[in-house]
Short mmCIF file of C-alpha atoms in Angstrom, two decimals:
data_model
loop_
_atom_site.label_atom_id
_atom_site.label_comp_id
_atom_site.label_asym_id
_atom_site.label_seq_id
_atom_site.Cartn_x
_atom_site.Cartn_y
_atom_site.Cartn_z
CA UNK A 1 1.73 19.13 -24.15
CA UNK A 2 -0.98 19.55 -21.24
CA UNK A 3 -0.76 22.57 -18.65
CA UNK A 4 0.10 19.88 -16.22
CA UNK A 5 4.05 19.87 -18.04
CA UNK A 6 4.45 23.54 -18.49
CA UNK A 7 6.02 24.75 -14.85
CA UNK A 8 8.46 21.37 -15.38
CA UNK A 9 9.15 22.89 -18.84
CA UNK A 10 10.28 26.06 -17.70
CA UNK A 11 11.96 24.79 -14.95
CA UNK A 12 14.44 23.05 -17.64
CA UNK A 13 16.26 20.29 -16.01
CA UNK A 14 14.21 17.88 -13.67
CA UNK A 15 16.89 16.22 -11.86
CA UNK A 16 18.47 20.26 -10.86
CA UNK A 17 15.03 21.06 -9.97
CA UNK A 18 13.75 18.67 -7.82
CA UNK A 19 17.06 18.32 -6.17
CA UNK A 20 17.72 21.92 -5.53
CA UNK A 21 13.94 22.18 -4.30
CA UNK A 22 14.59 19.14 -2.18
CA UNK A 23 17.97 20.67 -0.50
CA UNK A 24 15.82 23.50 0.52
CA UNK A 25 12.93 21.68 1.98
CA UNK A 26 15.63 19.61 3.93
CA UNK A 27 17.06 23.15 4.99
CA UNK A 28 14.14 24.72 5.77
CA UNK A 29 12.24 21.85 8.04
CA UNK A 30 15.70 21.15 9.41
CA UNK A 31 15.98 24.89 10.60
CA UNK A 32 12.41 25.18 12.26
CA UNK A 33 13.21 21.38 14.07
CA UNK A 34 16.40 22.97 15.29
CA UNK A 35 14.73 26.65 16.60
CA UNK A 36 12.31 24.08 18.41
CA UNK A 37 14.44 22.19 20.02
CA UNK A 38 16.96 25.16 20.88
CA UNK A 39 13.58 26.88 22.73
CA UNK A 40 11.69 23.63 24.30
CA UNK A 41 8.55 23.76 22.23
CA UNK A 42 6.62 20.79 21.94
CA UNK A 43 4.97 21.50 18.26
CA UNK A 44 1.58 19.67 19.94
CA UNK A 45 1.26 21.64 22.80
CA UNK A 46 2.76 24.69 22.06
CA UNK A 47 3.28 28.02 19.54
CA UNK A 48 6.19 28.77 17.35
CA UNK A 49 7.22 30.66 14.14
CA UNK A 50 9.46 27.49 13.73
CA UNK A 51 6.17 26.05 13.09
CA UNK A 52 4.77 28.46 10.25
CA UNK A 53 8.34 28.21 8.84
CA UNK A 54 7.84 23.76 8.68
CA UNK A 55 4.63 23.93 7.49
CA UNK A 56 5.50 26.38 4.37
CA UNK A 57 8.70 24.69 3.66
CA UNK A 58 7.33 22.95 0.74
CA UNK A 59 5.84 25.84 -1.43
CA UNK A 60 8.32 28.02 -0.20
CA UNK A 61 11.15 25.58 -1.31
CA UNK A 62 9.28 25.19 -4.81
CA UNK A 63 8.90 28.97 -5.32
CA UNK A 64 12.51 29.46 -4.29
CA UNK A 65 13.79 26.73 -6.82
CA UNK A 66 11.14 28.15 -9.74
CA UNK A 67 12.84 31.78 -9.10
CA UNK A 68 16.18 31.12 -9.27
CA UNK A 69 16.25 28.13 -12.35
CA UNK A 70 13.56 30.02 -14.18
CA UNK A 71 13.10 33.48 -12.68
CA UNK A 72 9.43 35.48 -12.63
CA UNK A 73 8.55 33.44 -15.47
CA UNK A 74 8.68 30.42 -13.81
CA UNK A 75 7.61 31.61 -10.55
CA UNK A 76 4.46 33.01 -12.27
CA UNK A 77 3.96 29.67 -13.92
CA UNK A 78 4.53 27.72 -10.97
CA UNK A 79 1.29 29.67 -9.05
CA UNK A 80 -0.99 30.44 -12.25
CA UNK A 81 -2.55 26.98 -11.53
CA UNK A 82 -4.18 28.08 -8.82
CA UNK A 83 -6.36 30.21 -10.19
CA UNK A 84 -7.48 27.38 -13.02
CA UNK A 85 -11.14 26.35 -11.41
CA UNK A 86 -12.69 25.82 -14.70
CA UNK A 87 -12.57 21.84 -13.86
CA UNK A 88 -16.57 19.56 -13.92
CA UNK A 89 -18.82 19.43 -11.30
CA UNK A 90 -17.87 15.79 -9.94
CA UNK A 91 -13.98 16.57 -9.29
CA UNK A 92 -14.93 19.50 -7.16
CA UNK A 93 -17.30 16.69 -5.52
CA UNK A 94 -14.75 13.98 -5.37
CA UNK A 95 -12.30 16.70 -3.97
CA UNK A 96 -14.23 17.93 -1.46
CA UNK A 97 -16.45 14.92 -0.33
CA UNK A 98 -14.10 11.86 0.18
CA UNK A 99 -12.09 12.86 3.10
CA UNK A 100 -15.96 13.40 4.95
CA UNK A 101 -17.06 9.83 3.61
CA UNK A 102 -13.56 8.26 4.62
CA UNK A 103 -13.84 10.32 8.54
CA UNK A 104 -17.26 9.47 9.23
CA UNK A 105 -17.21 5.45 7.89
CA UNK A 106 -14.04 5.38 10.19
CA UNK A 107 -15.47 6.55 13.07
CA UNK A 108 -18.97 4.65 12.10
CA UNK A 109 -16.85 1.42 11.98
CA UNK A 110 -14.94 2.34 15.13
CA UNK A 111 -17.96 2.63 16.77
CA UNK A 112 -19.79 -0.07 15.69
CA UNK A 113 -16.60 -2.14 16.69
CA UNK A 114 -16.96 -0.94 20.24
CA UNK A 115 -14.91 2.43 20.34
CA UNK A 116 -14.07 4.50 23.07
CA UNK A 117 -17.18 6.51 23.02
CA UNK A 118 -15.37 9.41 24.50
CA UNK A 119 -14.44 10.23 20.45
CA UNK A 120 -16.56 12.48 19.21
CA UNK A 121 -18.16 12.75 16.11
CA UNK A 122 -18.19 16.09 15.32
CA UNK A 123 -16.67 18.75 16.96
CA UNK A 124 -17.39 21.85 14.75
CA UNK A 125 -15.70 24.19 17.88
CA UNK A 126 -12.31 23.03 16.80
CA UNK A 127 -12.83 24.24 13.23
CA UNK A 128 -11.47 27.73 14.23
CA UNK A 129 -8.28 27.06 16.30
CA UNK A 130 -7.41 24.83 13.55
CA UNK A 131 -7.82 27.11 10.71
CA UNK A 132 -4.12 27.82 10.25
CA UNK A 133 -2.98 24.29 10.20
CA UNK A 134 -5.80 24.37 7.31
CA UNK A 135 -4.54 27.13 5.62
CA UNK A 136 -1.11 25.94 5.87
CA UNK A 137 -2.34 22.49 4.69
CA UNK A 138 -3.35 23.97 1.19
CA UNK A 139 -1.00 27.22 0.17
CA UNK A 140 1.82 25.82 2.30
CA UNK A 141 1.93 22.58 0.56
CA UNK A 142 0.52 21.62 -2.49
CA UNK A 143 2.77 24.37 -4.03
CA UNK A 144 5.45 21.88 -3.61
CA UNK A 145 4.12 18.78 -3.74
CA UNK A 146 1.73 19.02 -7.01
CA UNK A 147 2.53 21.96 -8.04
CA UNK A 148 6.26 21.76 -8.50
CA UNK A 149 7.16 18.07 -7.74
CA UNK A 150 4.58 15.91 -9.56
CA UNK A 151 5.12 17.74 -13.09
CA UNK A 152 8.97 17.38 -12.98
CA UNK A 153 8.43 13.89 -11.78
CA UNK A 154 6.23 13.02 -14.75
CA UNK A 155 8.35 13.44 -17.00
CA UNK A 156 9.88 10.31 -16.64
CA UNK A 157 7.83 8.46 -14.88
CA UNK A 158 4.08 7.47 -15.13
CA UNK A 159 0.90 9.53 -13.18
CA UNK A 160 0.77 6.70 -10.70
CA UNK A 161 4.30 6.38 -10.36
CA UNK A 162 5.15 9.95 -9.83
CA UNK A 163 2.31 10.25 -7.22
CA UNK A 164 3.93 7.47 -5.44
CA UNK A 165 6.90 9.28 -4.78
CA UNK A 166 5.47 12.41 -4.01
CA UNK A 167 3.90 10.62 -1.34
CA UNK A 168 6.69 8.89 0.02
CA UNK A 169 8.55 12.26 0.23
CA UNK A 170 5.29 13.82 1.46
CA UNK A 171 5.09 10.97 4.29
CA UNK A 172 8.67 11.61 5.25
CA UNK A 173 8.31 15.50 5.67
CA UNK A 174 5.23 14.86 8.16
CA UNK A 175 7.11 12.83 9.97
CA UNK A 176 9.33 15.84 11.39
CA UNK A 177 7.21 16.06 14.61
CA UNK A 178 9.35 12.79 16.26
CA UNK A 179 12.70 15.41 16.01
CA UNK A 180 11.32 17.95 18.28
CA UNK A 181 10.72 18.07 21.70
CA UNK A 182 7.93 15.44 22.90
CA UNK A 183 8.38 13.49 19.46
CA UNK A 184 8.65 9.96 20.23
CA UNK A 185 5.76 9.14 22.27
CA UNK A 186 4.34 6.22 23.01
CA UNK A 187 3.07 4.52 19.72
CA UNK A 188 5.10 6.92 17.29
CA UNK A 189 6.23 3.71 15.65
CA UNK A 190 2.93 2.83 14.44
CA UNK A 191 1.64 6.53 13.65
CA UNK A 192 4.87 6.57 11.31
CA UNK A 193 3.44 3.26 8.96
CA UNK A 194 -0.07 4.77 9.12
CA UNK A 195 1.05 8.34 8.07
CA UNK A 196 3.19 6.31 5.03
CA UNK A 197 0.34 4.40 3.96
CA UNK A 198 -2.12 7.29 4.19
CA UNK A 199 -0.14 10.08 2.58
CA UNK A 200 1.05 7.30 -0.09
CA UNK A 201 -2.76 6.72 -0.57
CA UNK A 202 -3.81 10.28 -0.78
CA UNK A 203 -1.17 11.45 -3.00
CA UNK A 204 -2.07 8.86 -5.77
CA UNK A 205 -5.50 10.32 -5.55
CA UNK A 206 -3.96 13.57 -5.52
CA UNK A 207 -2.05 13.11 -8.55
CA UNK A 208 -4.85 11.87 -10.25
CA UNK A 209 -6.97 15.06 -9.73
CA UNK A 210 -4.40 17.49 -10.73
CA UNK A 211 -4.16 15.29 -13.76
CA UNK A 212 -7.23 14.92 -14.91
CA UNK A 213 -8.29 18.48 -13.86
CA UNK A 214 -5.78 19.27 -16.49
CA UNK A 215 -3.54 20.96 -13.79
CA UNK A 216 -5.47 22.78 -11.35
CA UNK A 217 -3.85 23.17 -8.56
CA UNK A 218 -6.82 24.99 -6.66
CA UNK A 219 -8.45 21.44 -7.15
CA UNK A 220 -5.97 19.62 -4.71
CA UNK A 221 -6.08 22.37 -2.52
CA UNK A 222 -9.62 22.15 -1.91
CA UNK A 223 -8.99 18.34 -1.46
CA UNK A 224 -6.14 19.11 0.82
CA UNK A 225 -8.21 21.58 2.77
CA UNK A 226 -11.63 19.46 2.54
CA UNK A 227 -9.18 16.36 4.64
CA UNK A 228 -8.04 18.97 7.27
CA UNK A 229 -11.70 20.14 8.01
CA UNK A 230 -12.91 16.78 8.29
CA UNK A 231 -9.88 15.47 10.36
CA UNK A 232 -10.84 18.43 12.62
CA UNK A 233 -14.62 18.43 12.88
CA UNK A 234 -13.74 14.36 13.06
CA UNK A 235 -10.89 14.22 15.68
CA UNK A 236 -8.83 11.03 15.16
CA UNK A 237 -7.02 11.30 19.31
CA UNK A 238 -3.60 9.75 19.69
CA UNK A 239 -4.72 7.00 21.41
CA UNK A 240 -7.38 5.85 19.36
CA UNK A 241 -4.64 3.85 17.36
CA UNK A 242 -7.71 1.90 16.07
CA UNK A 243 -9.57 4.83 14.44
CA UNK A 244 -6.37 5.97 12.75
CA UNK A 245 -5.76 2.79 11.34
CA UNK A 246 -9.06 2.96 9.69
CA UNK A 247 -8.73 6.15 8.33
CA UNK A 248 -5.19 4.90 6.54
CA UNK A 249 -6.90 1.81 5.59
CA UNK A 250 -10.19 3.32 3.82
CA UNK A 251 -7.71 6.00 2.32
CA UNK A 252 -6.10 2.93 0.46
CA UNK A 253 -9.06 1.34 -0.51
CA UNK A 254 -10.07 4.50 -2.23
CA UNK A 255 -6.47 4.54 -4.11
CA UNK A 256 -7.04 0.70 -4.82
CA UNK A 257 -10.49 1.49 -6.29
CA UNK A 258 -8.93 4.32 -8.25
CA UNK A 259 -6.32 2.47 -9.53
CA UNK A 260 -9.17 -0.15 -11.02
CA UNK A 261 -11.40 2.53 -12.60
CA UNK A 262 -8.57 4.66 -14.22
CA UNK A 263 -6.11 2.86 -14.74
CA UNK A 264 -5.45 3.75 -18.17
CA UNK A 265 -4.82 7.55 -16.42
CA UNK A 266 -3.06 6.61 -14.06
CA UNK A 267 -0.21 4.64 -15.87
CA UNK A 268 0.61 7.39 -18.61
CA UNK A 269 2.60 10.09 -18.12
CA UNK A 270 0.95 13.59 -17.59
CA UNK A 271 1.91 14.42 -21.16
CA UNK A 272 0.01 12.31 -22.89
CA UNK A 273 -3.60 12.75 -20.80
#
């Protein structure tokens, strides 16, 4: 049995896990879309603690669900992966480095496709005002999403296969934005299949590093944080529908690419790695 299995282990029962941790990630997101909407806040132009309350609903959920079906124990086991950075060189590189590769070939092919050139490159200014989202990115949810979800998953289903779902439920969660005020603006429809193919994409990759990092979970944290930097020192605007489309695509090229080189990873279950 790797470290990946223990939290699921200690949480007992998969199925009363995940759906008690998915009740209260329902709850929770539910609650901060409802405090928005009862006080007019647009999430993208505006501040609210419904906001902080969204964005940790995931970990917060997991943590919740790990205290009362295993107690400390579990709650202890649930975050101890955090601190496990003794992973090699390269998955620290492939963490950290892809999202910057994926940004800056998008916007090199946007450009070189004719672009709006009012995009920028790089805007390094933005990197402050967008630390909490950053923050929030990382502790608030890869908690829940590796850390709680993709163990419980694997035991019945395959690396690949578990990551898959995790994404899917990841994708829905982000799309809570088009239930509060200002939420269905013009080309939500498409930003919804791009955020689905993306987070699908990234969460296969995802899985794959907390896998074969034998369970960190500061590993897909870093990778989580590494895509938030370069998303915000790489703006992708609203309405360059183009440049996000890239972004989704290259992100599923990379999951393709991964599925080709380990695939024999990929399509076990966690135990067995």
């Amino acid at each position: 049995m790797t470290q990946t299995d223990k939290a699921a282990v200690l949480l007992i029962r998969a199925r009363r896990g995940l759906a008690l941790w998915g009740a209260l990630l329902f709850g929770l997101t539910t609650l901060g879309v409802v405090w928005l909407r009862a006080s007019g806040v647009d999430p993208a132009e505006g501040f609210s603690p419904a906001i902080i309350i969204i964005a940790y609903s995931p970990s917060l959920a997991a943590l919740v669900t790990a205290g009362v079906l295993g107690k400390w124990k579990a709650v202890k086991q649930l975050v101890r992966p955090i601190g496990r950075w003794r992973v090699k060189p390269r998955y620290y590189a492939f963490a950290i480095l892809l999202p910057f590769v994926i940004l800056g070939l998008a916007h090199f092919l946007w450009r070189l496709g004719g672009g709006e050139a009012g995009v920028a490159w790089l805007d390094v200014a933005g990197l402050a005002p967008g630390l909490g989202a950053i923050i929030a990115g990382s502790l608030g949810e890869e908690i829940g999403w590796r850390g709680f979800a993709q163990p419980l998953l694997q035991r019945k289903l395959t690396i690949f296969w578990a990551s898959v779902v995790v994404g899917l439920l990841w994708a829905t969660w982000h799309c809570w934005p088009l239930f509060a005020p200002g939420g269905h603006e013009q080309g939500w429809l498409l930003d919804v299949g791009l955020t689905y193919l993306r987070l699908v994409s990234t969460a296969v990759l995802y899985g794959w590093l907390f896998n074969v990092s034998g369970g960190s979970l500061l590993l897909v944290m870093l990778a989580h944080a590494a895509h938030n930097v370069a998303v915000t020192s790489m703006p992708v605007p609203e309405t360059a529908h183009g440049l996000g489309v890239l972004v989704a695509v290259l992100y599923f090229i990379a999951a393709v690419a991964l599925g080709i080189v380990a695939r024999r990873q990929l399509f076990t279950h966690g135990t067995k790695l």
